[in-house]
mmCIF file of C-alpha atoms and ligand atoms in Angstrom:
data_model
loop_
_atom_site.group_PDB
_atom_site.id
_atom_site.type_symbol
_atom_site.label_atom_id
_atom_site.label_comp_id
_atom_site.label_asym_id
_atom_site.label_seq_id
_atom_site.Cartn_x
_atom_site.Cartn_y
_atom_site.Cartn_z
ATOM 1 C CA GLU A 635 89.317 -12.884 -109.084
ATOM 2 C CA SER A 636 90.869 -9.560 -108.022
ATOM 3 C CA LYS A 637 89.520 -7.591 -105.078
ATOM 4 C CA ILE A 638 87.330 -4.507 -105.268
ATOM 5 C CA ARG A 639 89.627 -1.544 -104.664
ATOM 6 C CA VAL A 640 87.980 0.890 -102.268
ATOM 7 C CA GLY A 641 88.727 4.429 -101.041
ATOM 8 C CA ILE A 642 87.241 6.355 -98.109
ATOM 9 C CA VAL A 643 86.592 10.100 -98.196
ATOM 10 C CA GLY A 644 86.159 11.657 -94.741
ATOM 11 C CA TYR A 645 87.435 10.131 -91.550
ATOM 12 C CA GLY A 646 85.086 10.809 -88.645
ATOM 13 C CA ASN A 647 83.012 8.164 -86.838
ATOM 14 C CA LEU A 648 81.585 6.854 -90.107
ATOM 15 C CA GLY A 649 84.917 6.793 -91.920
ATOM 16 C CA ARG A 650 86.475 4.861 -89.084
ATOM 17 C CA GLY A 651 83.583 2.384 -89.021
ATOM 18 C CA THR A 652 83.974 1.971 -92.777
ATOM 19 C CA GLU A 653 87.656 1.157 -92.461
ATOM 20 C CA ALA A 654 86.786 -1.551 -89.929
ATOM 21 C CA SER A 655 83.977 -2.892 -92.117
ATOM 22 C CA ILE A 656 86.127 -3.163 -95.256
ATOM 23 C CA ALA A 657 88.532 -5.330 -93.248
ATOM 24 C CA GLN A 658 85.654 -7.817 -92.743
ATOM 25 C CA GLN A 659 84.914 -8.107 -96.469
ATOM 26 C CA PRO A 660 86.716 -10.977 -98.194
ATOM 27 C CA ASP A 661 86.522 -9.369 -101.634
ATOM 28 C CA MET A 662 87.589 -5.782 -100.860
ATOM 29 C CA GLU A 663 90.795 -3.937 -100.179
ATOM 30 C CA LEU A 664 91.164 -0.419 -98.804
ATOM 31 C CA VAL A 665 93.533 1.544 -101.035
ATOM 32 C CA ALA A 666 93.559 4.917 -99.255
ATOM 33 C CA VAL A 667 91.743 7.249 -96.884
ATOM 34 C CA PHE A 668 91.267 10.857 -98.060
ATOM 35 C CA SER A 669 90.722 13.688 -95.616
ATOM 36 C CA ARG A 670 90.465 17.468 -95.629
ATOM 37 C CA ARG A 671 92.672 17.525 -92.556
ATOM 38 C CA ASN A 672 96.430 17.328 -92.510
ATOM 39 C CA PRO A 673 96.978 13.605 -93.252
ATOM 40 C CA ASP A 674 99.509 13.331 -90.400
ATOM 41 C CA SER A 675 96.797 14.217 -87.887
ATOM 42 C CA VAL A 676 94.422 11.451 -89.008
ATOM 43 C CA ASN A 677 94.765 8.356 -86.824
ATOM 44 C CA ILE A 678 93.427 5.413 -88.747
ATOM 45 C CA ILE A 679 93.081 1.851 -87.435
ATOM 46 C CA ASN A 680 95.493 0.143 -89.833
ATOM 47 C CA PRO A 681 98.758 2.129 -90.015
ATOM 48 C CA ASP A 682 99.670 0.400 -93.300
ATOM 49 C CA VAL A 683 96.884 2.140 -95.216
ATOM 50 C CA SER A 684 97.826 5.487 -96.784
ATOM 51 C CA VAL A 685 96.131 8.659 -95.619
ATOM 52 C CA LEU A 686 96.142 11.418 -98.210
ATOM 53 C CA HIS A 687 94.807 14.905 -98.604
ATOM 54 C CA ILE A 688 91.433 14.961 -100.358
ATOM 55 C CA ASP A 689 92.947 16.931 -103.268
ATOM 56 C CA GLU A 690 95.033 13.853 -104.145
ATOM 57 C CA ALA A 691 91.942 11.763 -104.919
ATOM 58 C CA LYS A 692 91.864 12.827 -108.558
ATOM 59 C CA ASN A 693 95.167 10.985 -109.079
ATOM 60 C CA TYR A 694 93.539 7.707 -108.042
ATOM 61 C CA THR A 695 90.901 7.274 -110.721
ATOM 62 C CA ASP A 696 92.625 4.165 -112.123
ATOM 63 C CA LYS A 697 93.532 2.732 -108.694
ATOM 64 C CA ILE A 698 90.163 2.866 -106.921
ATOM 65 C CA ASP A 699 86.970 1.146 -108.112
ATOM 66 C CA VAL A 700 84.534 2.624 -105.589
ATOM 67 C CA MET A 701 84.842 5.663 -103.340
ATOM 68 C CA ILE A 702 82.853 5.572 -100.087
ATOM 69 C CA LEU A 703 81.887 9.085 -99.029
ATOM 70 C CA CYS A 704 81.693 9.400 -95.260
ATOM 71 C CA GLY A 705 81.071 13.131 -94.795
ATOM 72 C CA GLY A 706 78.047 14.716 -93.141
ATOM 73 C CA SER A 707 74.730 15.290 -94.887
ATOM 74 C CA ALA A 708 74.278 18.922 -93.901
ATOM 75 C CA THR A 709 77.030 20.390 -96.081
ATOM 76 C CA ASP A 710 79.671 17.807 -97.131
ATOM 77 C CA LEU A 711 77.766 15.226 -99.174
ATOM 78 C CA PRO A 712 75.654 17.552 -101.373
ATOM 79 C CA GLU A 713 78.940 19.011 -102.593
ATOM 80 C CA GLN A 714 81.273 16.002 -102.489
ATOM 81 C CA VAL A 715 79.120 13.286 -104.061
ATOM 82 C CA PRO A 716 78.540 15.101 -107.387
ATOM 83 C CA THR A 717 82.234 16.067 -107.481
ATOM 84 C CA PHE A 718 83.403 12.494 -106.920
ATOM 85 C CA ALA A 719 80.790 10.936 -109.213
ATOM 86 C CA GLU A 720 82.582 12.620 -112.070
ATOM 87 C CA MET A 721 85.646 10.440 -111.370
ATOM 88 C CA PHE A 722 84.550 7.371 -109.373
ATOM 89 C CA ASN A 723 81.725 5.001 -108.632
ATOM 90 C CA THR A 724 80.459 6.199 -105.254
ATOM 91 C CA VAL A 725 78.434 5.126 -102.239
ATOM 92 C CA ASP A 726 77.087 7.488 -99.556
ATOM 93 C CA SER A 727 74.665 7.647 -96.655
ATOM 94 C CA TYR A 728 73.055 11.040 -97.339
ATOM 95 C CA ASP A 729 70.213 11.133 -94.842
ATOM 96 C CA THR A 730 68.227 14.374 -95.098
ATOM 97 C CA HIS A 731 65.033 12.553 -96.160
ATOM 98 C CA ALA A 732 63.235 15.691 -97.394
ATOM 99 C CA LYS A 733 66.070 16.592 -99.765
ATOM 100 C CA ILE A 734 66.852 13.161 -101.238
ATOM 101 C CA PRO A 735 64.980 13.826 -104.517
ATOM 102 C CA GLU A 736 67.112 16.885 -105.341
ATOM 103 C CA PHE A 737 70.272 15.153 -104.141
ATOM 104 C CA PHE A 738 69.477 12.166 -106.390
ATOM 105 C CA ALA A 739 68.945 14.460 -109.383
ATOM 106 C CA SER A 740 72.234 16.309 -108.885
ATOM 107 C CA VAL A 741 74.244 13.072 -108.545
ATOM 108 C CA ASP A 742 72.419 11.298 -111.376
ATOM 109 C CA LYS A 743 73.170 14.083 -113.832
ATOM 110 C CA VAL A 744 76.906 13.825 -113.172
ATOM 111 C CA ALA A 745 77.087 10.020 -113.015
ATOM 112 C CA GLN A 746 75.073 9.559 -116.224
ATOM 113 C CA ALA A 747 77.556 11.793 -118.015
ATOM 114 C CA SER A 748 80.689 10.225 -116.494
ATOM 115 C CA GLY A 749 79.446 6.653 -116.904
ATOM 116 C CA LYS A 750 79.873 5.962 -113.179
ATOM 117 C CA THR A 751 77.441 4.359 -110.738
ATOM 118 C CA SER A 752 76.481 6.138 -107.507
ATOM 119 C CA VAL A 753 74.470 4.333 -104.864
ATOM 120 C CA ILE A 754 73.016 7.096 -102.689
ATOM 121 C CA SER A 755 71.458 7.290 -99.223
ATOM 122 C CA VAL A 756 72.272 3.803 -97.974
ATOM 123 C CA GLY A 757 72.573 3.292 -94.248
ATOM 124 C CA TRP A 758 69.860 1.949 -91.991
ATOM 125 C CA ASP A 759 67.492 4.907 -92.257
ATOM 126 C CA PRO A 760 67.450 5.895 -95.028
ATOM 127 C CA GLY A 761 68.444 2.425 -96.171
ATOM 128 C CA MET A 762 67.395 -0.838 -94.572
ATOM 129 C CA PHE A 763 64.331 0.771 -92.999
ATOM 130 C CA SER A 764 63.335 2.288 -96.364
ATOM 131 C CA VAL A 765 63.397 -1.159 -98.015
ATOM 132 C CA ASN A 766 61.282 -2.607 -95.247
ATOM 133 C CA ARG A 767 58.736 0.202 -95.490
ATOM 134 C CA VAL A 768 58.292 -0.397 -99.212
ATOM 135 C CA MET A 769 58.231 -4.189 -99.022
ATOM 136 C CA SER A 770 55.717 -4.398 -96.206
ATOM 137 C CA GLU A 771 53.443 -1.824 -97.842
ATOM 138 C CA ALA A 772 53.522 -3.698 -101.130
ATOM 139 C CA LEU A 773 52.564 -6.891 -99.292
ATOM 140 C CA LEU A 774 49.957 -5.269 -97.059
ATOM 141 C CA PRO A 775 48.331 -2.495 -99.098
ATOM 142 C CA GLU A 776 45.676 -1.854 -96.445
ATOM 143 C CA GLY A 777 47.180 -0.676 -93.180
ATOM 144 C CA GLU A 778 49.622 1.719 -91.544
ATOM 145 C CA THR A 779 53.417 1.862 -91.501
ATOM 146 C CA TYR A 780 55.194 3.066 -88.379
ATOM 147 C CA THR A 781 58.880 3.875 -88.069
ATOM 148 C CA PHE A 782 60.272 4.223 -84.559
ATOM 149 C CA TRP A 783 63.841 5.321 -83.874
ATOM 150 C CA GLY A 784 65.755 4.800 -80.670
ATOM 151 C CA LYS A 785 66.289 5.235 -77.999
ATOM 152 C CA GLY A 786 69.610 6.146 -79.533
ATOM 153 C CA LEU A 787 72.128 8.645 -80.732
ATOM 154 C CA SER A 788 71.324 10.008 -84.179
ATOM 155 C CA GLN A 789 74.513 10.876 -86.074
ATOM 156 C CA GLY A 790 72.593 13.182 -88.407
ATOM 157 C CA HIS A 791 70.945 15.181 -85.620
ATOM 158 C CA SER A 792 74.148 15.281 -83.572
ATOM 159 C CA ASP A 793 76.039 16.603 -86.590
ATOM 160 C CA ALA A 794 73.297 19.208 -87.068
ATOM 161 C CA VAL A 795 73.486 20.538 -83.474
ATOM 162 C CA ARG A 796 77.273 20.720 -83.669
ATOM 163 C CA ARG A 797 76.936 23.130 -86.578
ATOM 164 C CA VAL A 798 75.004 25.658 -84.491
ATOM 165 C CA GLU A 799 77.064 28.725 -83.650
ATOM 166 C CA GLY A 800 78.379 28.621 -80.075
ATOM 167 C CA VAL A 801 78.184 24.814 -79.819
ATOM 168 C CA LYS A 802 81.509 23.209 -79.031
ATOM 169 C CA LYS A 803 80.345 19.624 -78.777
ATOM 170 C CA GLY A 804 77.009 17.906 -78.596
ATOM 171 C CA VAL A 805 74.896 14.821 -79.073
ATOM 172 C CA GLN A 806 71.225 14.132 -79.767
ATOM 173 C CA TYR A 807 69.138 11.219 -78.577
ATOM 174 C CA THR A 808 65.941 10.171 -80.294
ATOM 175 C CA ILE A 809 63.468 8.686 -77.823
ATOM 176 C CA PRO A 810 60.385 6.803 -79.051
ATOM 177 C CA SER A 811 57.083 6.680 -77.181
ATOM 178 C CA GLU A 812 56.813 3.245 -75.545
ATOM 179 C CA LYS A 813 53.057 3.697 -75.296
ATOM 180 C CA VAL A 814 52.648 4.210 -79.040
ATOM 181 C CA ILE A 815 54.937 1.229 -79.826
ATOM 182 C CA GLU A 816 52.739 -0.933 -77.602
ATOM 183 C CA GLN A 817 49.547 0.255 -79.342
ATOM 184 C CA VAL A 818 51.055 -0.463 -82.766
ATOM 185 C CA ARG A 819 52.161 -3.962 -81.787
ATOM 186 C CA ASN A 820 48.634 -4.630 -80.532
ATOM 187 C CA GLY A 821 47.258 -3.768 -83.958
ATOM 188 C CA GLU A 822 45.462 -0.618 -82.729
ATOM 189 C CA ASN A 823 46.784 1.549 -85.629
ATOM 190 C CA PRO A 824 46.956 4.774 -83.555
ATOM 191 C CA ASP A 825 46.694 8.022 -85.508
ATOM 192 C CA VAL A 826 49.937 9.741 -84.429
ATOM 193 C CA SER A 827 52.407 11.644 -86.618
ATOM 194 C CA LYS A 828 56.078 10.719 -86.562
ATOM 195 C CA SER A 829 56.804 13.822 -84.493
ATOM 196 C CA ASP A 830 54.340 12.637 -81.850
ATOM 197 C CA ARG A 831 55.954 9.182 -81.786
ATOM 198 C CA HIS A 832 59.296 10.604 -80.607
ATOM 199 C CA VAL A 833 60.913 13.248 -78.464
ATOM 200 C CA ARG A 834 64.443 14.570 -78.955
ATOM 201 C CA THR A 835 66.960 15.352 -76.211
ATOM 202 C CA CYS A 836 70.220 17.206 -76.814
ATOM 203 C CA TYR A 837 73.268 17.453 -74.556
ATOM 204 C CA ILE A 838 75.369 20.445 -75.494
ATOM 205 C CA VAL A 839 78.777 21.736 -74.467
ATOM 206 C CA ALA A 840 78.711 25.467 -75.250
ATOM 207 C CA GLU A 841 81.734 27.531 -76.239
ATOM 208 C CA GLU A 842 82.981 29.791 -73.484
ATOM 209 C CA GLY A 843 80.752 32.884 -73.248
ATOM 210 C CA ALA A 844 78.212 31.606 -75.799
ATOM 211 C CA ASP A 845 74.564 32.683 -75.561
ATOM 212 C CA THR A 846 72.897 29.448 -74.454
ATOM 213 C CA ALA A 847 69.343 30.769 -74.870
ATOM 214 C CA LYS A 848 70.141 31.551 -78.490
ATOM 215 C CA ILE A 849 71.662 28.099 -79.068
ATOM 216 C CA GLU A 850 68.596 26.437 -77.573
ATOM 217 C CA GLN A 851 66.273 28.519 -79.742
ATOM 218 C CA GLU A 852 68.256 27.786 -82.889
ATOM 219 C CA ILE A 853 68.242 24.033 -82.262
ATOM 220 C CA LYS A 854 64.526 23.865 -81.464
ATOM 221 C CA THR A 855 63.518 25.728 -84.612
ATOM 222 C CA MET A 856 65.873 23.967 -87.041
ATOM 223 C CA PRO A 857 63.856 22.762 -90.058
ATOM 224 C CA ASN A 858 63.852 19.030 -91.010
ATOM 225 C CA TYR A 859 65.733 18.101 -87.834
ATOM 226 C CA PHE A 860 63.919 19.576 -84.808
ATOM 227 C CA ALA A 861 61.168 22.055 -85.698
ATOM 228 C CA ASP A 862 58.401 19.418 -85.733
ATOM 229 C CA TYR A 863 59.489 17.632 -82.563
ATOM 230 C CA GLU A 864 59.275 18.202 -78.848
ATOM 231 C CA THR A 865 62.940 18.930 -78.136
ATOM 232 C CA THR A 866 64.801 19.407 -74.851
ATOM 233 C CA VAL A 867 68.261 20.976 -74.702
ATOM 234 C CA HIS A 868 70.577 20.416 -71.721
ATOM 235 C CA PHE A 869 73.868 22.257 -71.297
ATOM 236 C CA ILE A 870 76.594 20.145 -69.718
ATOM 237 C CA THR A 871 80.359 20.217 -69.232
ATOM 238 C CA GLU A 872 82.889 18.609 -71.522
ATOM 239 C CA GLU A 873 83.745 16.082 -68.783
ATOM 240 C CA GLU A 874 80.089 15.084 -68.429
ATOM 241 C CA LEU A 875 79.759 14.673 -72.178
ATOM 242 C CA LYS A 876 82.796 12.423 -72.315
ATOM 243 C CA ARG A 877 81.734 10.422 -69.260
ATOM 244 C CA ASP A 878 78.030 9.927 -70.052
ATOM 245 C CA HIS A 879 77.646 10.280 -73.815
ATOM 246 C CA SER A 880 80.611 8.648 -75.534
ATOM 247 C CA SER A 881 78.910 5.510 -76.815
ATOM 248 C CA MET A 882 76.754 5.712 -79.912
ATOM 249 C CA PRO A 883 73.954 3.157 -79.664
ATOM 250 C CA HIS A 884 70.851 3.386 -81.845
ATOM 251 C CA GLY A 885 68.235 1.251 -83.536
ATOM 252 C CA GLY A 886 64.509 1.090 -83.969
ATOM 253 C CA PHE A 887 61.614 -0.623 -85.709
ATOM 254 C CA VAL A 888 59.629 -0.495 -88.912
ATOM 255 C CA ILE A 889 56.216 -1.954 -88.260
ATOM 256 C CA ARG A 890 53.469 -2.450 -90.841
ATOM 257 C CA SER A 891 50.116 -3.271 -89.359
ATOM 258 C CA GLY A 892 47.613 -4.287 -91.994
ATOM 259 C CA LYS A 893 44.600 -6.382 -92.821
ATOM 260 C CA THR A 894 44.271 -8.943 -95.593
ATOM 261 C CA GLY A 895 41.344 -10.514 -97.478
ATOM 262 C CA GLU A 896 38.821 -11.497 -94.827
ATOM 263 C CA GLY A 897 39.917 -8.927 -92.244
ATOM 264 C CA ASN A 898 42.771 -10.857 -90.642
ATOM 265 C CA ASN A 899 45.407 -8.751 -88.854
ATOM 266 C CA GLN A 900 48.942 -9.100 -90.200
ATOM 267 C CA ILE A 901 51.870 -7.409 -88.511
ATOM 268 C CA ALA A 902 55.313 -7.245 -90.119
ATOM 269 C CA GLU A 903 58.200 -5.918 -88.020
ATOM 270 C CA TYR A 904 61.871 -5.253 -88.791
ATOM 271 C CA SER A 905 64.040 -4.245 -85.877
ATOM 272 C CA LEU A 906 67.634 -3.160 -85.233
ATOM 273 C CA THR A 907 69.451 -2.988 -81.889
ATOM 274 C CA LEU A 908 72.808 -1.348 -82.477
ATOM 275 C CA ASP A 909 75.679 -0.844 -80.038
ATOM 276 C CA SER A 910 77.365 1.408 -82.584
ATOM 277 C CA ASN A 911 75.274 3.416 -85.023
ATOM 278 C CA PRO A 912 78.258 4.515 -87.190
ATOM 279 C CA GLU A 913 79.767 1.023 -87.393
ATOM 280 C CA PHE A 914 76.461 -0.445 -88.562
ATOM 281 C CA THR A 915 75.861 2.336 -91.094
ATOM 282 C CA ALA A 916 79.394 1.667 -92.353
ATOM 283 C CA SER A 917 78.542 -2.018 -92.766
ATOM 284 C CA VAL A 918 75.621 -1.091 -95.003
ATOM 285 C CA LEU A 919 77.877 1.218 -97.028
ATOM 286 C CA THR A 920 80.417 -1.511 -97.723
ATOM 287 C CA ALA A 921 77.775 -4.071 -98.725
ATOM 288 C CA TYR A 922 76.390 -1.563 -101.246
ATOM 289 C CA THR A 923 79.942 -0.811 -102.407
ATOM 290 C CA ARG A 924 79.905 -4.312 -103.873
ATOM 291 C CA ALA A 925 76.644 -3.466 -105.622
ATOM 292 C CA ALA A 926 78.006 -0.204 -107.065
ATOM 293 C CA TYR A 927 80.992 -2.093 -108.465
ATOM 294 C CA ARG A 928 78.913 -4.865 -110.031
ATOM 295 C CA LEU A 929 76.235 -2.555 -111.423
ATOM 296 C CA ASN A 930 78.890 -0.433 -113.085
ATOM 297 C CA LYS A 931 80.517 -3.512 -114.640
ATOM 298 C CA GLU A 932 77.126 -4.327 -116.120
ATOM 299 C CA GLY A 933 76.815 -0.824 -117.557
ATOM 300 C CA GLN A 934 74.095 0.312 -115.142
ATOM 301 C CA LYS A 935 75.317 3.862 -114.686
ATOM 302 C CA GLY A 936 73.841 6.881 -112.909
ATOM 303 C CA ALA A 937 72.469 7.358 -109.405
ATOM 304 C CA LYS A 938 70.717 4.405 -107.759
ATOM 305 C CA THR A 939 68.812 4.168 -104.490
ATOM 306 C CA ILE A 940 68.386 1.085 -102.362
ATOM 307 C CA TYR A 941 65.141 0.375 -104.271
ATOM 308 C CA ASP A 942 67.037 -0.035 -107.523
ATOM 309 C CA VAL A 943 69.531 -2.591 -106.219
ATOM 310 C CA ALA A 944 68.451 -6.240 -106.084
ATOM 311 C CA PRO A 945 69.528 -7.993 -102.845
ATOM 312 C CA GLY A 946 71.834 -10.444 -104.639
ATOM 313 C CA TYR A 947 74.118 -7.569 -105.626
ATOM 314 C CA ILE A 948 75.145 -6.851 -102.035
ATOM 315 C CA SER A 949 76.123 -10.431 -101.167
ATOM 316 C CA PRO A 950 79.657 -11.728 -101.665
ATOM 317 C CA LYS A 951 78.020 -15.012 -102.774
ATOM 318 C CA SER A 952 77.271 -15.699 -106.421
ATOM 319 C CA ALA A 953 73.725 -15.995 -107.735
ATOM 320 C CA GLU A 954 74.215 -19.796 -107.987
ATOM 321 C CA GLU A 955 75.334 -20.009 -104.355
ATOM 322 C CA LEU A 956 72.422 -17.889 -103.211
ATOM 323 C CA ARG A 957 69.898 -20.139 -105.007
ATOM 324 C CA ARG A 958 71.488 -23.261 -103.577
ATOM 325 C CA ASP A 959 72.099 -22.135 -99.979
ATOM 326 C CA TYR A 960 69.594 -19.439 -99.064
ATOM 327 C CA LEU A 961 66.301 -19.861 -100.883
HETATM 328 C C1 API B 1223 66.690 9.500 -85.716
HETATM 329 C C2 API B 1223 66.857 8.728 -86.996
HETATM 330 C C3 API B 1223 68.240 8.222 -87.112
HETATM 331 C C4 API B 1223 68.539 7.565 -88.431
HETATM 332 C C5 API B 1223 69.895 6.967 -88.486
HETATM 333 C C6 API B 1223 70.961 7.756 -89.152
HETATM 334 C C7 API B 1223 71.603 8.726 -88.206
HETATM 335 O O1 API B 1223 65.917 10.422 -85.697
HETATM 336 O O2 API B 1223 67.308 9.169 -84.720
HETATM 337 O O3 API B 1223 71.735 9.885 -88.561
HETATM 338 O O4 API B 1223 72.039 8.309 -87.139
HETATM 339 N N1 API B 1223 66.398 9.506 -88.125
HETATM 340 N N2 API B 1223 70.504 8.417 -90.333
#
């Protein structure tokens, strides 16, 4: 059987992680990386893979089965995914939770018309955590679901602070409350909102002469990302950022604490401990690339979320092998 031919659009941390992840998949080959930058300035891992300007992508509709879109959620993906869904099956990790319904609708409209399949918003959250929230709530209808993130570096929030005027570089750490995690694991079902379960800390390198008070204010009041959270902003030098904040760990827990029939406590927990947030998100993207390819072959077109894709579709194993080896 021939390999799934894959393309990558956008080559930042996530694009790079995706290149590395495709190399681990026995049934996929990376055809090309597309970037808005000058292709000569893009340093990819495997020098044998072609790097092309994003405008060239339209010439690859019969050479690429699935395009993985690795741009940021703030401005790239809402524009790029509908554009590419006209020409390719796509996979993305759009992660602005509050705007997923409108994003889904805009992609679905295009993909229904083009006959392509677009798996949207797959990473670990949204993504693996979303699946675990839904599964544990279906199993334990009476109870509470708690999502904790971190401590770790959120790519989405870091991307958001870097878009603030006067910010040269920056990162954001999400820090969960250990006390609340403890209470949840003990089955106490504390009544705390997700903004009270976490604090956010930013380390910012400001542009020369920038108004740091204004930057801080703009970050702290940013809707969806920071407005509802207790946020601290530290200004540091470029050297300090490089020295202390170059790794990108993340992770967290989805915990459902419920009661069944005769009042017995049941706690379901899914946890991730990640040395590299972008490399793991990339691994989820490539697994769902397989699903996008197979769903499209079956004629299941349009936008799909992780809830629409049965687990067997993401495995390189056949349904027969899964029944025999994993059930
Ligand atoms: C946070 C999480 C991170 C989710 C993971 C991923 C990212 O507040 O740290 O942007 O890194 N929402 N969407």
